[in-house]
Each structure stands twice: as structure tokens, then as C-alpha cells.
Short mmCIF file of C-alpha atoms in Angstrom, two decimals:
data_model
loop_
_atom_site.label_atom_id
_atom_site.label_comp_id
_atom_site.label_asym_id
_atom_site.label_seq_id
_atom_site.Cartn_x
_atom_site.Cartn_y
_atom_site.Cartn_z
CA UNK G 1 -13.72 0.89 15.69
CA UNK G 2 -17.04 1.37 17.38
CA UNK G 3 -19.70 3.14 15.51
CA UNK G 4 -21.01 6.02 17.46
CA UNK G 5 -23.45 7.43 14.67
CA UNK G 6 -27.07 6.46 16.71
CA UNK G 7 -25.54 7.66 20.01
CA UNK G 8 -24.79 11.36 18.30
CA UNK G 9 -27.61 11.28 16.25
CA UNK G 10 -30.33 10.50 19.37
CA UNK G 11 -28.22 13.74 21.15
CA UNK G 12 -28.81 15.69 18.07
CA UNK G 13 -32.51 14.64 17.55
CA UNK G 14 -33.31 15.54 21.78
CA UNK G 15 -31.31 19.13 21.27
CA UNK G 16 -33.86 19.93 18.51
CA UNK G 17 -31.71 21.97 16.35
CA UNK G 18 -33.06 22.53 13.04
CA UNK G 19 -29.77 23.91 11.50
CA UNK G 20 -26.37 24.45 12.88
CA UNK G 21 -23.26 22.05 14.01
CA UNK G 22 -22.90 19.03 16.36
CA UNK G 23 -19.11 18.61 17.35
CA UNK G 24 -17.86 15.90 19.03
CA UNK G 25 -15.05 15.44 21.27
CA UNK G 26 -12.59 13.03 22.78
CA UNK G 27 -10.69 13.36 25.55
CA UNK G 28 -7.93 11.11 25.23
CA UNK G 29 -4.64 10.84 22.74
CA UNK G 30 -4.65 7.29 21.83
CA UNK G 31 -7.97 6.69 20.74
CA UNK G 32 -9.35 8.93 16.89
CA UNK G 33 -12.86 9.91 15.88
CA UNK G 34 -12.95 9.28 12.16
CA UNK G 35 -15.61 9.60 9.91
CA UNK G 36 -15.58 5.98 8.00
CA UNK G 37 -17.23 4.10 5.44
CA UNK G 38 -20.41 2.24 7.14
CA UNK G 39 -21.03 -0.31 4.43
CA UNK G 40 -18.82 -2.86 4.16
CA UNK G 41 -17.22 -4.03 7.35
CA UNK G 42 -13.94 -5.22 5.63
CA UNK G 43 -13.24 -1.41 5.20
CA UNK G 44 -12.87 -1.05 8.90
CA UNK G 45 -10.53 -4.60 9.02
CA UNK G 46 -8.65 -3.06 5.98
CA UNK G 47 -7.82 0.03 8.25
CA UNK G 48 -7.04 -1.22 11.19
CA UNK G 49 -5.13 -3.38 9.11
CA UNK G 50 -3.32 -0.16 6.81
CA UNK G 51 -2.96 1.44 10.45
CA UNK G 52 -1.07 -0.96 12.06
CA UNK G 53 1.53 -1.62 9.16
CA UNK G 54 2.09 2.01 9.10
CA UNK G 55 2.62 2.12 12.53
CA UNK G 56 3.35 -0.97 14.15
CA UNK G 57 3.14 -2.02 17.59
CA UNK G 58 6.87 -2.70 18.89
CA UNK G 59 8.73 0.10 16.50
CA UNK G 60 12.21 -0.20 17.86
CA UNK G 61 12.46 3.63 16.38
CA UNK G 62 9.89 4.44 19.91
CA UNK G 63 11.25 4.89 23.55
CA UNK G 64 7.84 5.85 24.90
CA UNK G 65 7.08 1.77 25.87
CA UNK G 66 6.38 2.46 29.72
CA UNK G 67 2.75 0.65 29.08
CA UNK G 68 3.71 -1.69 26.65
CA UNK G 69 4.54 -2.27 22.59
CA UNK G 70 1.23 -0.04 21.70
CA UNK G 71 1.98 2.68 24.13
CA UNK G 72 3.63 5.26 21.69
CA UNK G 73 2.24 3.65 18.35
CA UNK G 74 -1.50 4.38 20.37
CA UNK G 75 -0.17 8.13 20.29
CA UNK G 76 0.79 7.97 16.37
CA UNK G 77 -2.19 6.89 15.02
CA UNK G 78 -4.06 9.14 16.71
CA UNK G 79 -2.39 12.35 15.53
CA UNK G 80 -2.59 10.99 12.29
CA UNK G 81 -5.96 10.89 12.14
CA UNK G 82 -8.95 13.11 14.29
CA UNK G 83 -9.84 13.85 18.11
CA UNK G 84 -12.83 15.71 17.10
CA UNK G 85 -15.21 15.93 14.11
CA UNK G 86 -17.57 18.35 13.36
CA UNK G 87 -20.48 17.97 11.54
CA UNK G 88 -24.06 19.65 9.71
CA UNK G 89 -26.96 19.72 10.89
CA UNK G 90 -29.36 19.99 8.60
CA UNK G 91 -33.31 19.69 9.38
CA UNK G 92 -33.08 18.78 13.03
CA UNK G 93 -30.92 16.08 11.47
CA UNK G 94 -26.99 14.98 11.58
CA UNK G 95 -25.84 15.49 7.82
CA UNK G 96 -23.45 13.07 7.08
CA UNK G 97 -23.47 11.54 3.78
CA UNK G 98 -24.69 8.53 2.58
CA UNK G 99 -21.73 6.06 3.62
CA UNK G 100 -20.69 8.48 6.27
CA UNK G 101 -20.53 6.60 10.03
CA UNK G 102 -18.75 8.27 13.00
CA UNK G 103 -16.31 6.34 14.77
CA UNK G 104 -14.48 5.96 18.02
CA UNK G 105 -11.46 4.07 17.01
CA UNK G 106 -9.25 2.23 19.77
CA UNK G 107 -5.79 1.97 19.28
CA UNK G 108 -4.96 0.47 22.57
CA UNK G 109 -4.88 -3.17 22.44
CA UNK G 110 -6.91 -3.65 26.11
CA UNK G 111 -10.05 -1.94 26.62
CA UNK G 112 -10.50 1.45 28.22
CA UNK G 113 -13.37 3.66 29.23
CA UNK G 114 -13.42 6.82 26.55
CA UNK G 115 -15.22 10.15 27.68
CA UNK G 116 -16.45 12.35 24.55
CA UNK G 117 -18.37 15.59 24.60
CA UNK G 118 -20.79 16.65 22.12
CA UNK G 119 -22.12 19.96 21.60
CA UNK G 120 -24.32 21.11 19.22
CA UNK G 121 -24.97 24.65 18.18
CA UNK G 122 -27.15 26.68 15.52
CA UNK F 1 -7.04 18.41 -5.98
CA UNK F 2 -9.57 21.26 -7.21
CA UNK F 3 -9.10 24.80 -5.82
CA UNK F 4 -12.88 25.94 -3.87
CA UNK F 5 -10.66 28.75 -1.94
CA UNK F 6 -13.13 31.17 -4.66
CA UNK F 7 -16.37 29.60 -3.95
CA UNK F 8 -16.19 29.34 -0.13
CA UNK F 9 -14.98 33.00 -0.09
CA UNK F 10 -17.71 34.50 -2.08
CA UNK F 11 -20.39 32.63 0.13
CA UNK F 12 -18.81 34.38 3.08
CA UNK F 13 -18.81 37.41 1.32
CA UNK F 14 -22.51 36.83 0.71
CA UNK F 15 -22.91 36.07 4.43
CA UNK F 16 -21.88 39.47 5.43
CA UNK F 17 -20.67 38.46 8.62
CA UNK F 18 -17.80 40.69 9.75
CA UNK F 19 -16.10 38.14 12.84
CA UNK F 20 -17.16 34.17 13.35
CA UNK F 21 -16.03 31.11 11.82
CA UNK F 22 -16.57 29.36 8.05
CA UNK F 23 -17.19 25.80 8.60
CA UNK F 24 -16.77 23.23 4.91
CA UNK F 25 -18.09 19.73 5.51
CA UNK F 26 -17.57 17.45 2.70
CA UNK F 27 -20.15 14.26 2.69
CA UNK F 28 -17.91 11.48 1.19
CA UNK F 29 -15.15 8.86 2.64
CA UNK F 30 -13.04 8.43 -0.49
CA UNK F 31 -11.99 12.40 -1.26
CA UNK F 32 -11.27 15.19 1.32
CA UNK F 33 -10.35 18.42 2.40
CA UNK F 34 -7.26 20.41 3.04
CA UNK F 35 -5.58 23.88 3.43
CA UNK F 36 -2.50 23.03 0.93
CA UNK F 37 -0.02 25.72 -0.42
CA UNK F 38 -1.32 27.36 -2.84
CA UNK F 39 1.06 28.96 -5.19
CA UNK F 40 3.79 26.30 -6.39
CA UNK F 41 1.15 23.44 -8.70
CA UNK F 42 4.51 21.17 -7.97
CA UNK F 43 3.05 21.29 -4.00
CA UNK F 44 0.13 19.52 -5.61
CA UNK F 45 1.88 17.30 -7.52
CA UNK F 46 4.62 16.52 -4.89
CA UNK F 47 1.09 15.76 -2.61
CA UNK F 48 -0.42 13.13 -4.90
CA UNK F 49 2.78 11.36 -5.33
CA UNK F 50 3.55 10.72 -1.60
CA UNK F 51 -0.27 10.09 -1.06
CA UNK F 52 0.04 7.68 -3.77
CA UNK F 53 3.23 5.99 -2.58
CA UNK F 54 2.62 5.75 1.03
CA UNK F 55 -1.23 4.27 0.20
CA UNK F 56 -0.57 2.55 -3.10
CA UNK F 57 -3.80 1.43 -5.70
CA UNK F 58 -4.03 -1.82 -5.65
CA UNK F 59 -1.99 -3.07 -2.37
CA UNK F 60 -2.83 -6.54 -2.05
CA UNK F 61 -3.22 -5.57 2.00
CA UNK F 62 -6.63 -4.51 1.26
CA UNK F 63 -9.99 -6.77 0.88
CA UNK F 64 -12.49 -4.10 0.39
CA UNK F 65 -11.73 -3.90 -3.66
CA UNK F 66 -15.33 -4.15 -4.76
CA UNK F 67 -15.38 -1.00 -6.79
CA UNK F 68 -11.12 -1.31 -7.79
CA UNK F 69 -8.19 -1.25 -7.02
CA UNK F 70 -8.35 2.44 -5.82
CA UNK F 71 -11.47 1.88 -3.64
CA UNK F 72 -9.70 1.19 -0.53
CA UNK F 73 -6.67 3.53 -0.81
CA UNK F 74 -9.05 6.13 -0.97
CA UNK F 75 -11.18 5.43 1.77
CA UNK F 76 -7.86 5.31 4.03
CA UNK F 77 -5.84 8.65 2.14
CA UNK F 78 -9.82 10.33 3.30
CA UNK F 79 -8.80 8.87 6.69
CA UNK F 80 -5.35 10.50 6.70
CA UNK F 81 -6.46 13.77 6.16
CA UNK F 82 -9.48 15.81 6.67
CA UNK F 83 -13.08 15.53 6.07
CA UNK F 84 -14.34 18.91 7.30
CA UNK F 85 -12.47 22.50 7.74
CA UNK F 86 -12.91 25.39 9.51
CA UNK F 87 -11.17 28.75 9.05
CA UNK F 88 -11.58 32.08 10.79
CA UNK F 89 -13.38 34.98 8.65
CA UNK F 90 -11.80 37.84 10.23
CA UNK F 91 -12.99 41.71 8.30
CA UNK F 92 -15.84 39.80 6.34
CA UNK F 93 -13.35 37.70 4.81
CA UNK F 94 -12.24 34.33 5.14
CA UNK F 95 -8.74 34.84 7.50
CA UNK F 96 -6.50 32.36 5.61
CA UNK F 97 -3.26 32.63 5.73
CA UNK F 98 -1.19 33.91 2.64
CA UNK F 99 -0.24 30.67 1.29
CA UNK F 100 -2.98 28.62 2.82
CA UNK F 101 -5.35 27.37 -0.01
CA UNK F 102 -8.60 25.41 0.61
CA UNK F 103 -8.52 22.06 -1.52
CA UNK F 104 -11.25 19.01 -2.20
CA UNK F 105 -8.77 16.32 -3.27
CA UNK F 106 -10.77 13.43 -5.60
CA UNK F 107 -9.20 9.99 -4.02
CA UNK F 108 -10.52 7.84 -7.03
CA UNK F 109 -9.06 7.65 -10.57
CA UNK F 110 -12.28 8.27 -12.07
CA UNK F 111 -14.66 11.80 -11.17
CA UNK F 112 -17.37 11.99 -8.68
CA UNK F 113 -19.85 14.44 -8.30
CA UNK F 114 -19.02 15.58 -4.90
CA UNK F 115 -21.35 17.87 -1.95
CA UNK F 116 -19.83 19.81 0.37
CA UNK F 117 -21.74 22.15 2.83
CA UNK F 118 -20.42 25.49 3.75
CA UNK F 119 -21.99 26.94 7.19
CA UNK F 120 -21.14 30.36 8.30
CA UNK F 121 -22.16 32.02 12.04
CA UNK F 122 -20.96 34.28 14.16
CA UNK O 1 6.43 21.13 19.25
CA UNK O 2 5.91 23.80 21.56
CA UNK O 3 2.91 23.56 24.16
CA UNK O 4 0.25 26.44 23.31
CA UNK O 5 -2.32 25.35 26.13
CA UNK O 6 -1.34 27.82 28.66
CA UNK O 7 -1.72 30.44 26.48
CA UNK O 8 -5.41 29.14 25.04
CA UNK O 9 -6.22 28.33 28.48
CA UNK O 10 -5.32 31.90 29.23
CA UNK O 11 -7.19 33.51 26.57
CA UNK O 12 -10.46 31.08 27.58
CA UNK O 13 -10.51 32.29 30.97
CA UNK O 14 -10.10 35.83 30.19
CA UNK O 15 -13.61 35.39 27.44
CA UNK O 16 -15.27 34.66 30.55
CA UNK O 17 -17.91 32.21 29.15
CA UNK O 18 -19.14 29.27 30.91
CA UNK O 19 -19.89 26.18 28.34
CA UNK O 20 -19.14 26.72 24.68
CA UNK O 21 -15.77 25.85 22.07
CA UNK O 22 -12.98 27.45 21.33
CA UNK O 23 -11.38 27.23 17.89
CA UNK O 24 -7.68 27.53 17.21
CA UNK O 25 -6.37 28.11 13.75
CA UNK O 26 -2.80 28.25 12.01
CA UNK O 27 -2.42 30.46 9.10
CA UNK O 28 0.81 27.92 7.66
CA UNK O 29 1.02 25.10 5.77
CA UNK O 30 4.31 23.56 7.02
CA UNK O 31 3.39 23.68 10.91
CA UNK O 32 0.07 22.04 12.81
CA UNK O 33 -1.49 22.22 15.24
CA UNK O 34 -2.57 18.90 17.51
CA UNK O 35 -3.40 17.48 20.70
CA UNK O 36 -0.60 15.18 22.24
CA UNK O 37 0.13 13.63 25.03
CA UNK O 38 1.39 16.36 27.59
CA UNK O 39 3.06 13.95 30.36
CA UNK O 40 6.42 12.35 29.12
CA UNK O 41 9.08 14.16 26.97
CA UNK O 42 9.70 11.19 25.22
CA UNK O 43 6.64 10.96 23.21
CA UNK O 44 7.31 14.22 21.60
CA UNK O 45 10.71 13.07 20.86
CA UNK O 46 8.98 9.78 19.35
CA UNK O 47 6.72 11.74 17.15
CA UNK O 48 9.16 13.83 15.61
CA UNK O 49 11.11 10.48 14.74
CA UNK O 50 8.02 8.80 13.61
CA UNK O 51 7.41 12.17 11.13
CA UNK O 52 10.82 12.16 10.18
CA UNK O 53 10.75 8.65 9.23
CA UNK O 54 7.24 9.18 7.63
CA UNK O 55 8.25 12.07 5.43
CA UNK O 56 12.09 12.33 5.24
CA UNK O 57 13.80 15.64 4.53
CA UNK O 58 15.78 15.45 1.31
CA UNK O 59 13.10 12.70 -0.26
CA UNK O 60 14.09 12.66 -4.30
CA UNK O 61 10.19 12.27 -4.81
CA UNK O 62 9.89 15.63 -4.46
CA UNK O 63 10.26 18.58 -7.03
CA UNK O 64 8.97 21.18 -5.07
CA UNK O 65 12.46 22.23 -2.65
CA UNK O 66 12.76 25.88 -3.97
CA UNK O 67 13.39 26.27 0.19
CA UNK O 68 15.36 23.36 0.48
CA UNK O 69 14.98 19.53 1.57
CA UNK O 70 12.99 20.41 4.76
CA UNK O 71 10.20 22.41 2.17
CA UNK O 72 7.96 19.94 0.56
CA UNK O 73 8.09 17.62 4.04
CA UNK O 74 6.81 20.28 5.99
CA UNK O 75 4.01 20.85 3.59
CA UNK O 76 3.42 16.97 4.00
CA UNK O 77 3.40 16.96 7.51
CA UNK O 78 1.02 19.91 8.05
CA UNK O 79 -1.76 17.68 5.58
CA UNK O 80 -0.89 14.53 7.63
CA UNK O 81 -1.94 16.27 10.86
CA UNK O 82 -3.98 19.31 11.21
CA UNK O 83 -4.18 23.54 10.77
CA UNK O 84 -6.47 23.82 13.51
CA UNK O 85 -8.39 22.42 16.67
CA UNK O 86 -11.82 22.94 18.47
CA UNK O 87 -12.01 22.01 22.25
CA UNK O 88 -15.19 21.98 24.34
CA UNK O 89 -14.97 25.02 26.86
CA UNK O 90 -16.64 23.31 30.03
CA UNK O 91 -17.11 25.38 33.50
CA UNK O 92 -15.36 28.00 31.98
CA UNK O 93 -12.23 26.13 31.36
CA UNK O 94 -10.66 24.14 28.35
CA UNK O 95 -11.81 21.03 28.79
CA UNK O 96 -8.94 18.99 27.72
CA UNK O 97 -8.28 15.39 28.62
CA UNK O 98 -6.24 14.75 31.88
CA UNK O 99 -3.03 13.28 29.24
CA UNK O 100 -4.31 16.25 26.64
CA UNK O 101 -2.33 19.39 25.67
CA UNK O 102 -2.36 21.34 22.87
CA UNK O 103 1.03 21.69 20.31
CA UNK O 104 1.98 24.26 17.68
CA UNK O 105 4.19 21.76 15.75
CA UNK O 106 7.23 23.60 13.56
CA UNK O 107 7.82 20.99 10.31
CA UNK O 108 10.81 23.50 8.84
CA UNK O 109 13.81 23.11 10.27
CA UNK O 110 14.94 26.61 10.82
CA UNK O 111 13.03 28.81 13.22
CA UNK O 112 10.06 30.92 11.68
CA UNK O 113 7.40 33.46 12.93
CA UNK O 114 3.89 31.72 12.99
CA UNK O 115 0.41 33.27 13.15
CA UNK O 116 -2.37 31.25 15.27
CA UNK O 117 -6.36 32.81 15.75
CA UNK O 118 -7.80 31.98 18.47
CA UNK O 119 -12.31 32.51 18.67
CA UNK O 120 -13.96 31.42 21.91
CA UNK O 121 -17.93 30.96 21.40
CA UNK O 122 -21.38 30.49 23.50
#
């Protein structure tokens, strides 16, 4: 999970909304956007940890495996949780709550370049 | 789960906006939001029980207990579902579909107060 | 699943705006709507296996089968994905990852009539 909370919030603060929406994008379908606990990192390590029990790399139940064990589990996870989020703007300011950070979570196992729009409206 | 389908509506009503979009952001990581059936309470209860079963209190998977044994669970049921909504308002009213209710579902045993915001535009 | 994008794509074009979103919404609560992978057959197969798995039809947890074993699953399902989906409209077009395309997803098993709103805005 990669915490993408300043990057957003810097596009907000330059677009000089006062009030209306930022949404955010990704472009991909096995990768999430989830808006996560920012506290305590064990919550992220519990997750990923929940995650991959639910949906474990090397099901024997998937046949999508051309790019490896966490091909089609990549896929799961991220229709079970978000590819977009959209949020408040409130006083030229992203609203999230107090122990609200937005996240770009990977659920490949190997790195990959991630392209996300954001827009923001009032 | 507490029923806000009321509330939202009659701040859309208030809006007087005839076509656009309702948007309902809630600012916390252990509860969330949802468009549930709305006419059978056995739909909610049915709900709670598989959320319950499939992300049990106290699973000794998780580390982040700090606040109980339903502090985790919660943070990941908020995961598995929605954080923010939005629904049509078609006619000046919110365009939901005949059994689609809008829910805030409490993750944690005990209550919270909980803030949502509701934007409306056009 | 049954691919929708052509048709959004469609209706996109025809708004004729430039840079903006488009929001599609589901007026059910036992079908979604999500963004899967659009390349390999398989992965839809996988999904629906995965789902099935996830939430079986015929589970004795659940009281609420008034419409049979495939009732309270499908009302499952819908929470554990999504009702509705907004894209970024980019150059006029729906700007959709390369691997992205967007699914109405039927949960019940026999065939039903399904009502989708579609708003394009600037």
C-alpha cells in the first residue's frame, strides 16, 4: 500500500477549489484505491495480510495463471475493493477524516508503473 | 446498519435540483456505506452474519487490536465495502431504485458518533 | 457479466464533451457493476468461481431465500462489489485503462431486466 494522500492533496490545494469533489482514478484491474486507516502501520500488514488469506496467490480454483500464481488473485482483490474514490472538498481542502489516508494498493507481487487521474470539480 | 435513505432525500429535496448527482461521503475507516435491500430486515440480518463470519472479531490473524477485538475486523469489513456513494437524483428526487436503500453500517460493537457529508450539483 | 463499455462509450461520445466523468449507476441490489479485466475469457470465468465460492448459493446462514438459494447471495455479492462507477472522460473518450472494461454483473441465477443511469458531466 502506498499512501497517496500529499500527492492528491498538493493537486487539490494548486486547483484552488473551495468546495466541490476531487475523484481519483486508476487505470489498471489489479491494483485498488482504498481509503485506509493512517495510524498504525500494522493495519496496513493486517490487510494485506486478511487479503491474501481470502484470496491466495496459487488458488487451484483459478485458470487465469498466464503471468504467474498472483495473476487472477491480482484481479480478485481488486474488484473486491475500489478503482476510484471520491472525495469532499471542503475549504480549498481534501475532507477526509481524521484517520482517513488514500491508498494505491499493489496486488501484484513485482512492481509496476500505475497511471491515476484526478479531477476535481465544484 | 441505520437507514439515512430519509435524511439524504430530504437534503436533495432541499437542494431543488431537478437532474445531477447526490454524492454521501462518510469520514471513518471502521463503518461504511451501502445501497442494501431495503424491505426484508432478515437482508440486514443475513448481511451482518456473513460480514461477521467471513471477517470474524477477534481472529488471531490480526495485530492491530489496540482498541479490541473488533478494531481490526472493522477496519477491513470498511475495506470490503464502500466508503462513499453516489446516486442519480433524477425529477428532484434521489433516482434509487425500488428496493435499493442507502445504509451507514456501524463496524464496532460499541456506537460512534459518525459524519457523513452529503454534496449535491448538477 | 456482460460488457457495458460499448454502450457507455457510445453514450460519451454522443454528450460531446471534451474532459469531464461519467457516472454509471444500477438501480439493483443483486447485480454490480465493476471494472474487469476485458482481455481473457477466463478471468470472468475465474471471478464467477471465486464469488461462488465466496458466497455460495444455498448457504444455511441465511434466512432471507423468500426467492430461493440464489436470493440472499446475490444481495451479498452486489455489497461485496459495487452499484455504480465513475470514469474520467479524457479527449472526449472514456478513459479506461488499456486491460479496463466495464461489467454489468447478474448475481441471480435466472435472467432479469436491469435498469442502469448513465450522467456524463463538464
Amino acid at each position: 500500500m502506498i499512501n497517496i494522500t500529499g500527492k492528491v492533496s498538493e493537486f487539490v490545494s494548486q486547483a484552488a477549489i473551495l468546495t466541490g469533489l476531487c475523484h481519483v482514478f486508476l487505470h489498471h484491474t489489479s491494483a485498488s484505491l482504498v481509503l485506509c486507516e493512517n495510524a498504525d502501520p500494522l493495519v496496513q500488514r493486517d490487510m494485506e495480510a486478511f487479503m491474501f488469506r481470502l484470496v491466495p496467490d496459487g488458488d487451484p480454483l483459478f485458470l487465469h495463471i498466464d503471468e504467474g500464481q498472483d495473476d487472477m488473485p491480482s484481479h480478485v482483490r481488486s474488484i473486491l475493493t475500489q478503482n476510484f474514490l471520491t472525495v469532499p472538498i471542503t475549504d480549498g481542502k481534501l475532507a477526509l477524516g481524521r484517520w482517513q489516508g488514500m491508498y494505491m494498493w499493489e496486488h501484484r507481487l513485482k512492481s509496476h508503473h500505475r497511471k491515476l487521474t484526478v479531477t476535481v470539480y465544484s
